[in-house]
mmCIF file of C-alpha atoms in Angstrom:
data_model
loop_
_atom_site.group_PDB
_atom_site.id
_atom_site.type_symbol
_atom_site.label_atom_id
_atom_site.label_comp_id
_atom_site.label_asym_id
_atom_site.label_seq_id
_atom_site.Cartn_x
_atom_site.Cartn_y
_atom_site.Cartn_z
ATOM 1 C CA MET S 1 123.123 104.338 99.675
ATOM 2 C CA GLY S 2 126.496 102.695 99.528
ATOM 3 C CA ARG S 3 129.153 102.904 96.884
ATOM 4 C CA LEU S 4 129.893 100.159 94.383
ATOM 5 C CA VAL S 5 133.614 99.998 93.517
ATOM 6 C CA LEU S 6 134.369 98.522 90.122
ATOM 7 C CA ALA S 7 138.024 97.739 89.419
ATOM 8 C CA GLU S 8 140.494 100.554 89.994
ATOM 9 C CA GLU S 9 139.207 102.974 87.367
ATOM 10 C CA GLY S 10 136.609 104.675 89.505
ATOM 11 C CA THR S 11 133.714 104.418 91.876
ATOM 12 C CA PHE S 12 130.075 104.176 90.898
ATOM 13 C CA VAL S 13 127.858 106.328 93.094
ATOM 14 C CA PRO S 14 124.273 105.010 92.764
ATOM 15 C CA PRO S 15 121.583 107.623 92.131
ATOM 16 C CA GLY S 16 119.415 108.603 95.070
ATOM 17 C CA ALA S 17 116.859 111.119 96.281
ATOM 18 C CA LYS S 18 119.237 113.994 95.540
ATOM 19 C CA ASP S 19 118.883 113.292 91.818
ATOM 20 C CA PHE S 20 115.195 114.260 92.007
ATOM 21 C CA ASP S 21 116.001 117.757 93.306
ATOM 22 C CA LEU S 22 116.413 119.507 89.979
ATOM 23 C CA PRO S 23 117.919 123.010 89.847
ATOM 24 C CA PRO S 24 115.693 125.944 88.765
ATOM 25 C CA ILE S 25 115.408 126.582 85.050
ATOM 26 C CA PHE S 26 114.923 130.304 85.624
ATOM 27 C CA GLY S 27 114.122 132.196 88.807
ATOM 28 C CA ASP S 28 112.404 129.765 91.156
ATOM 29 C CA VAL S 29 110.772 127.778 88.331
ATOM 30 C CA THR S 30 111.865 124.148 88.172
ATOM 31 C CA LYS S 31 111.412 121.455 85.533
ATOM 32 C CA PRO S 32 108.561 119.692 87.433
ATOM 33 C CA MET S 33 106.635 122.999 87.574
ATOM 34 C CA VAL S 34 107.008 123.422 83.825
ATOM 35 C CA LEU S 35 105.906 119.827 83.246
ATOM 36 C CA ILE S 36 102.750 120.344 85.310
ATOM 37 C CA VAL S 37 101.747 123.284 83.114
ATOM 38 C CA LEU S 38 102.759 121.394 79.972
ATOM 39 C CA SER S 39 100.574 118.430 80.975
ATOM 40 C CA VAL S 40 97.517 120.693 81.257
ATOM 41 C CA ILE S 41 98.245 122.178 77.820
ATOM 42 C CA ILE S 42 98.665 118.707 76.294
ATOM 43 C CA ILE S 43 95.383 117.420 77.764
ATOM 44 C CA LEU S 44 93.427 120.513 76.709
ATOM 45 C CA ALA S 45 94.902 120.437 73.212
ATOM 46 C CA PHE S 46 94.185 116.714 72.883
ATOM 47 C CA PHE S 47 90.488 116.971 73.696
ATOM 48 C CA LEU S 48 89.943 120.273 71.869
ATOM 49 C CA LEU S 49 91.534 118.988 68.670
ATOM 50 C CA ALA S 50 89.730 115.651 68.924
ATOM 51 C CA SER S 51 86.344 117.342 69.337
ATOM 52 C CA ARG S 52 86.866 120.058 66.738
ATOM 53 C CA LYS S 53 85.264 118.120 63.884
ATOM 54 C CA LEU S 54 83.137 115.391 65.403
ATOM 55 C CA SER S 55 81.649 112.811 63.061
ATOM 56 C CA VAL S 56 79.334 109.819 63.412
ATOM 57 C CA VAL S 57 82.101 107.594 62.098
ATOM 58 C CA PRO S 58 85.092 108.762 64.146
ATOM 59 C CA GLY S 59 88.587 109.009 62.779
ATOM 60 C CA LYS S 60 91.543 107.571 64.682
ATOM 61 C CA PHE S 61 92.125 110.721 66.754
ATOM 62 C CA GLN S 62 88.467 111.128 67.671
ATOM 63 C CA PHE S 63 88.210 107.409 68.428
ATOM 64 C CA LEU S 64 91.192 107.647 70.791
ATOM 65 C CA ALA S 65 89.682 110.631 72.619
ATOM 66 C CA GLU S 66 86.290 108.920 72.869
ATOM 67 C CA SER S 67 87.950 105.768 74.203
ATOM 68 C CA VAL S 68 89.735 107.746 76.937
ATOM 69 C CA TYR S 69 86.506 109.550 77.815
ATOM 70 C CA ASP S 70 84.482 106.329 77.816
ATOM 71 C CA PHE S 71 87.049 104.643 80.037
ATOM 72 C CA GLY S 72 86.984 107.470 82.575
ATOM 73 C CA ARG S 73 83.197 107.782 82.435
ATOM 74 C CA ASN S 74 82.059 104.174 82.483
ATOM 75 C CA ASN S 75 84.946 102.093 83.807
ATOM 76 C CA ILE S 76 85.916 104.438 86.623
ATOM 77 C CA ALA S 77 83.269 107.039 87.517
ATOM 78 C CA ARG S 78 80.164 104.971 86.848
ATOM 79 C CA GLU S 79 81.523 101.782 88.395
ATOM 80 C CA GLN S 80 82.690 103.461 91.596
ATOM 81 C CA ILE S 81 80.086 106.178 92.163
ATOM 82 C CA GLY S 82 76.999 104.424 90.837
ATOM 83 C CA SER S 83 74.834 104.824 87.753
ATOM 84 C CA LYS S 84 72.419 107.244 89.433
ATOM 85 C CA GLU S 85 74.884 109.857 90.692
ATOM 86 C CA PHE S 86 78.085 109.563 88.679
ATOM 87 C CA LYS S 87 77.462 112.065 85.846
ATOM 88 C CA PRO S 88 78.353 115.323 87.666
ATOM 89 C CA TYR S 89 81.717 113.814 88.646
ATOM 90 C CA VAL S 90 82.814 112.526 85.237
ATOM 91 C CA PRO S 91 84.840 115.677 84.370
ATOM 92 C CA LEU S 92 86.672 115.488 87.700
ATOM 93 C CA ILE S 93 87.479 111.783 87.436
ATOM 94 C CA LEU S 94 88.471 112.054 83.785
ATOM 95 C CA GLY S 95 90.647 115.059 84.621
ATOM 96 C CA LEU S 96 92.347 113.232 87.490
ATOM 97 C CA PHE S 97 93.021 110.196 85.300
ATOM 98 C CA THR S 98 94.428 112.069 82.310
ATOM 99 C CA PHE S 99 96.373 114.563 84.436
ATOM 100 C CA THR S 100 98.024 111.807 86.473
ATOM 101 C CA LEU S 101 98.631 109.701 83.368
ATOM 102 C CA VAL S 102 100.385 112.426 81.379
ATOM 103 C CA ASN S 103 102.568 113.468 84.311
ATOM 104 C CA ASN S 104 103.522 109.833 84.919
ATOM 105 C CA ILE S 105 104.263 109.131 81.265
ATOM 106 C CA PHE S 106 106.677 112.076 81.197
ATOM 107 C CA GLY S 107 109.076 109.710 82.967
ATOM 108 C CA ILE S 108 109.736 107.634 79.843
ATOM 109 C CA ILE S 109 109.511 110.336 77.156
ATOM 110 C CA PRO S 110 112.966 111.088 75.707
ATOM 111 C CA ILE S 111 114.478 114.439 76.680
ATOM 112 C CA ILE S 112 111.769 115.053 79.305
ATOM 113 C CA GLN S 113 112.414 111.795 81.212
ATOM 114 C CA PHE S 114 111.015 112.886 84.555
ATOM 115 C CA PRO S 115 107.761 111.688 86.169
ATOM 116 C CA THR S 116 106.322 114.803 87.808
ATOM 117 C CA PHE S 117 104.563 112.838 90.519
ATOM 118 C CA SER S 118 107.932 111.559 91.796
ATOM 119 C CA HIS S 119 107.810 114.815 93.776
ATOM 120 C CA ILE S 120 105.426 114.129 96.657
ATOM 121 C CA GLY S 121 104.105 117.710 96.703
ATOM 122 C CA PHE S 122 102.173 117.326 93.447
ATOM 123 C CA PRO S 123 100.068 114.222 94.228
ATOM 124 C CA LEU S 124 99.671 115.427 97.816
ATOM 125 C CA ALA S 125 98.288 118.767 96.626
ATOM 126 C CA LEU S 126 95.944 116.938 94.265
ATOM 127 C CA ALA S 127 94.664 114.732 97.083
ATOM 128 C CA LEU S 128 94.429 117.415 99.789
ATOM 129 C CA LEU S 129 93.153 120.325 97.701
ATOM 130 C CA ILE S 130 90.885 118.591 95.178
ATOM 131 C CA VAL S 131 89.964 114.973 95.906
ATOM 132 C CA PHE S 132 89.247 115.093 99.616
ATOM 133 C CA PRO S 133 87.467 118.447 99.814
ATOM 134 C CA THR S 134 85.208 117.142 97.020
ATOM 135 C CA TYR S 135 84.792 113.801 98.778
ATOM 136 C CA HIS S 136 83.590 115.354 102.024
ATOM 137 C CA ILE S 137 81.649 118.278 100.549
ATOM 138 C CA VAL S 138 79.468 116.088 98.315
ATOM 139 C CA GLY S 139 78.623 113.893 101.287
ATOM 140 C CA MET S 140 77.755 116.886 103.470
ATOM 141 C CA ARG S 141 75.619 118.383 100.716
ATOM 142 C CA LYS S 142 73.645 115.173 100.341
ATOM 143 C CA PHE S 143 73.168 114.181 103.984
ATOM 144 C CA GLY S 144 73.868 117.357 105.937
ATOM 145 C CA VAL S 145 77.017 117.962 107.966
ATOM 146 C CA GLY S 146 75.906 116.182 111.135
ATOM 147 C CA LYS S 147 74.484 113.065 109.516
ATOM 148 C CA TYR S 148 77.426 112.760 107.111
ATOM 149 C CA LEU S 149 79.997 112.992 109.891
ATOM 150 C CA LYS S 150 78.047 110.481 111.965
ATOM 151 C CA LYS S 151 77.827 107.907 109.198
ATOM 152 C CA SER S 152 81.490 108.468 108.309
ATOM 153 C CA VAL S 153 82.972 107.953 111.756
ATOM 154 C CA MET S 154 80.262 105.886 113.456
ATOM 155 C CA PRO S 155 79.406 102.955 111.145
ATOM 156 C CA ALA S 156 75.977 101.432 111.714
ATOM 157 C CA GLY S 157 75.533 98.075 113.424
ATOM 158 C CA ILE S 158 78.441 98.458 115.840
ATOM 159 C CA PRO S 159 77.925 98.003 119.602
ATOM 160 C CA LYS S 160 77.975 101.405 121.284
ATOM 161 C CA PRO S 161 80.977 100.746 123.571
ATOM 162 C CA VAL S 162 83.091 99.939 120.493
ATOM 163 C CA TYR S 163 82.592 103.499 119.195
ATOM 164 C CA PHE S 164 84.962 104.795 121.883
ATOM 165 C CA LEU S 165 87.747 102.905 120.139
ATOM 166 C CA LEU S 166 86.491 102.873 116.544
ATOM 167 C CA THR S 167 85.435 106.521 116.103
ATOM 168 C CA PRO S 168 88.900 108.075 116.743
ATOM 169 C CA ILE S 169 90.405 105.576 114.310
ATOM 170 C CA GLU S 170 87.791 106.410 111.655
ATOM 171 C CA ILE S 171 88.393 110.152 112.125
ATOM 172 C CA PHE S 172 92.147 109.658 111.776
ATOM 173 C CA LEU S 173 91.772 107.501 108.669
ATOM 174 C CA LYS S 174 89.128 109.473 106.782
ATOM 175 C CA PHE S 175 90.389 112.980 107.510
ATOM 176 C CA PHE S 176 94.144 112.461 107.700
ATOM 177 C CA MET S 177 95.504 109.148 106.441
ATOM 178 C CA ASP S 178 93.300 108.525 103.396
ATOM 179 C CA PRO S 179 94.498 111.601 101.455
ATOM 180 C CA ILE S 180 98.096 110.960 102.465
ATOM 181 C CA THR S 181 98.040 107.303 101.398
ATOM 182 C CA LEU S 182 96.313 108.239 98.122
ATOM 183 C CA ALA S 183 99.203 110.570 97.323
ATOM 184 C CA ILE S 184 101.976 108.300 98.617
ATOM 185 C CA ARG S 185 100.782 105.382 96.481
ATOM 186 C CA VAL S 186 101.418 107.114 93.158
ATOM 187 C CA PHE S 187 104.457 109.041 94.451
ATOM 188 C CA ALA S 188 106.219 105.903 95.682
ATOM 189 C CA ALA S 189 105.614 104.052 92.413
ATOM 190 C CA MET S 190 106.922 106.940 90.300
ATOM 191 C CA PHE S 191 109.906 107.614 92.550
ATOM 192 C CA ALA S 192 110.965 103.964 92.778
ATOM 193 C CA GLY S 193 110.422 103.279 89.085
ATOM 194 C CA HIS S 194 112.444 106.280 87.958
ATOM 195 C CA LEU S 195 115.189 105.461 90.449
ATOM 196 C CA ILE S 196 115.482 101.915 89.084
ATOM 197 C CA LEU S 197 115.776 103.253 85.541
ATOM 198 C CA LEU S 198 118.515 105.620 86.682
ATOM 199 C CA VAL S 199 120.402 102.793 88.373
ATOM 200 C CA PHE S 200 120.465 100.580 85.276
ATOM 201 C CA THR S 201 121.127 103.417 82.812
ATOM 202 C CA LEU S 202 123.878 105.157 84.758
ATOM 203 C CA GLY S 203 125.291 101.831 85.920
ATOM 204 C CA GLY S 204 125.503 100.600 82.344
ATOM 205 C CA GLU S 205 127.183 103.820 81.261
ATOM 206 C CA PHE S 206 129.704 103.533 84.075
ATOM 207 C CA LEU S 207 130.491 99.911 83.250
ATOM 208 C CA LEU S 208 130.967 100.752 79.567
ATOM 209 C CA ILE S 209 133.205 103.771 80.119
ATOM 210 C CA GLU S 210 134.945 103.358 83.457
ATOM 211 C CA ALA S 211 135.076 99.654 84.284
ATOM 212 C CA SER S 212 137.946 97.330 83.420
ATOM 213 C CA ALA S 213 137.758 95.327 80.185
ATOM 214 C CA PRO S 214 136.313 92.097 81.665
ATOM 215 C CA LEU S 215 133.389 94.037 83.115
ATOM 216 C CA LYS S 216 132.521 96.111 80.056
ATOM 217 C CA PRO S 217 130.283 93.406 78.479
ATOM 218 C CA VAL S 218 128.145 93.532 81.623
ATOM 219 C CA SER S 219 127.091 97.021 80.541
ATOM 220 C CA LEU S 220 125.004 95.390 77.801
ATOM 221 C CA VAL S 221 123.024 93.532 80.473
ATOM 222 C CA ALA S 222 122.444 96.792 82.334
ATOM 223 C CA PHE S 223 121.216 98.540 79.188
ATOM 224 C CA LEU S 224 118.912 95.636 78.301
ATOM 225 C CA MET S 225 117.513 95.743 81.833
ATOM 226 C CA ALA S 226 116.961 99.490 81.455
ATOM 227 C CA ILE S 227 114.946 98.873 78.271
ATOM 228 C CA ALA S 228 112.916 96.092 79.908
ATOM 229 C CA MET S 229 112.272 98.240 82.980
ATOM 230 C CA THR S 230 111.128 101.110 80.746
ATOM 231 C CA PHE S 231 108.327 98.937 79.347
ATOM 232 C CA LEU S 232 107.433 97.763 82.844
ATOM 233 C CA GLU S 233 107.488 101.344 84.094
ATOM 234 C CA ALA S 234 105.138 102.414 81.287
ATOM 235 C CA LEU S 235 102.656 99.775 82.453
ATOM 236 C CA ILE S 236 102.982 100.911 86.063
ATOM 237 C CA GLN S 237 102.531 104.560 85.071
ATOM 238 C CA VAL S 238 99.230 103.804 83.358
ATOM 239 C CA LEU S 239 98.147 101.518 86.185
ATOM 240 C CA GLN S 240 98.915 104.131 88.856
ATOM 241 C CA ALA S 241 96.940 106.801 87.006
ATOM 242 C CA TYR S 242 94.015 104.383 86.845
ATOM 243 C CA ILE S 243 94.329 103.509 90.544
ATOM 244 C CA PHE S 244 94.501 107.171 91.568
ATOM 245 C CA ALA S 245 91.325 107.992 89.637
ATOM 246 C CA LEU S 246 89.639 104.757 90.738
ATOM 247 C CA LEU S 247 90.276 105.393 94.428
ATOM 248 C CA SER S 248 89.209 109.037 94.088
ATOM 249 C CA ALA S 249 85.934 107.946 92.516
ATOM 250 C CA GLY S 250 85.576 105.290 95.193
ATOM 251 C CA TYR S 251 85.896 107.888 97.945
ATOM 252 C CA ILE S 252 83.230 110.045 96.313
ATOM 253 C CA GLY S 253 80.994 106.995 95.893
ATOM 254 C CA SER S 254 81.380 106.084 99.555
ATOM 255 C CA ALA S 255 80.512 109.647 100.592
ATOM 256 C CA LEU S 256 77.310 109.486 98.544
ATOM 257 C CA ALA S 257 76.335 105.991 99.679
ATOM 258 C CA ALA S 258 73.563 105.674 102.242
ATOM 259 C CA GLU S 259 75.745 103.550 104.503
ATOM 260 C CA HIS S 260 79.470 102.765 104.566
#
């Protein structure tokens, strides 16, 4: 990135990728690692506390937990996998949704202010180690290895000569690109969103403190933009968690479907 020179008081260096490489807190443990563990604790505590004293007429906390569960169960898992086969996968889909959501929301929580999934390793590990092994294993268990691989990379109704071109593309997409794009989608949104917030926040601070007097009022615009972008980022964080879980359920549903 370039440098933006404002008056003679100093030079504003825009934030970049280097600002996401946080130093270790202790040993080799970094803030994103701590946040990953914290997110698991928060999710477990949320559902355990909400289900501790269940009642027919739920209180606000129980109602919130039931709403999250119902959303993951019916609006994601059931819709994407199908009403006959979705139940065994509800815990996985609900876990993916809540885990991604909490780690995304960390980006706008004061003091924490860091979306864990802005580090590509975390969503990539989730896609490569959990989503896609599950996606392929459930299909192989249902149809057998040979039949599953055939229906995955050799779609029905295609002229045989076309398979010479289509099959390598299908193999590349389903076994290499799909998990990578699933991870990149949420990573890119979290990285870009957090970077924009940094630009407006640090830019506003620089204008207020370092810029010449005529430019200082512009800092108010930067701060207002930072506030507006925070609300927009919150929406995107929720949306990306939903999309990650939705696509994961969609992959499982396609593996279980009779034909692609």
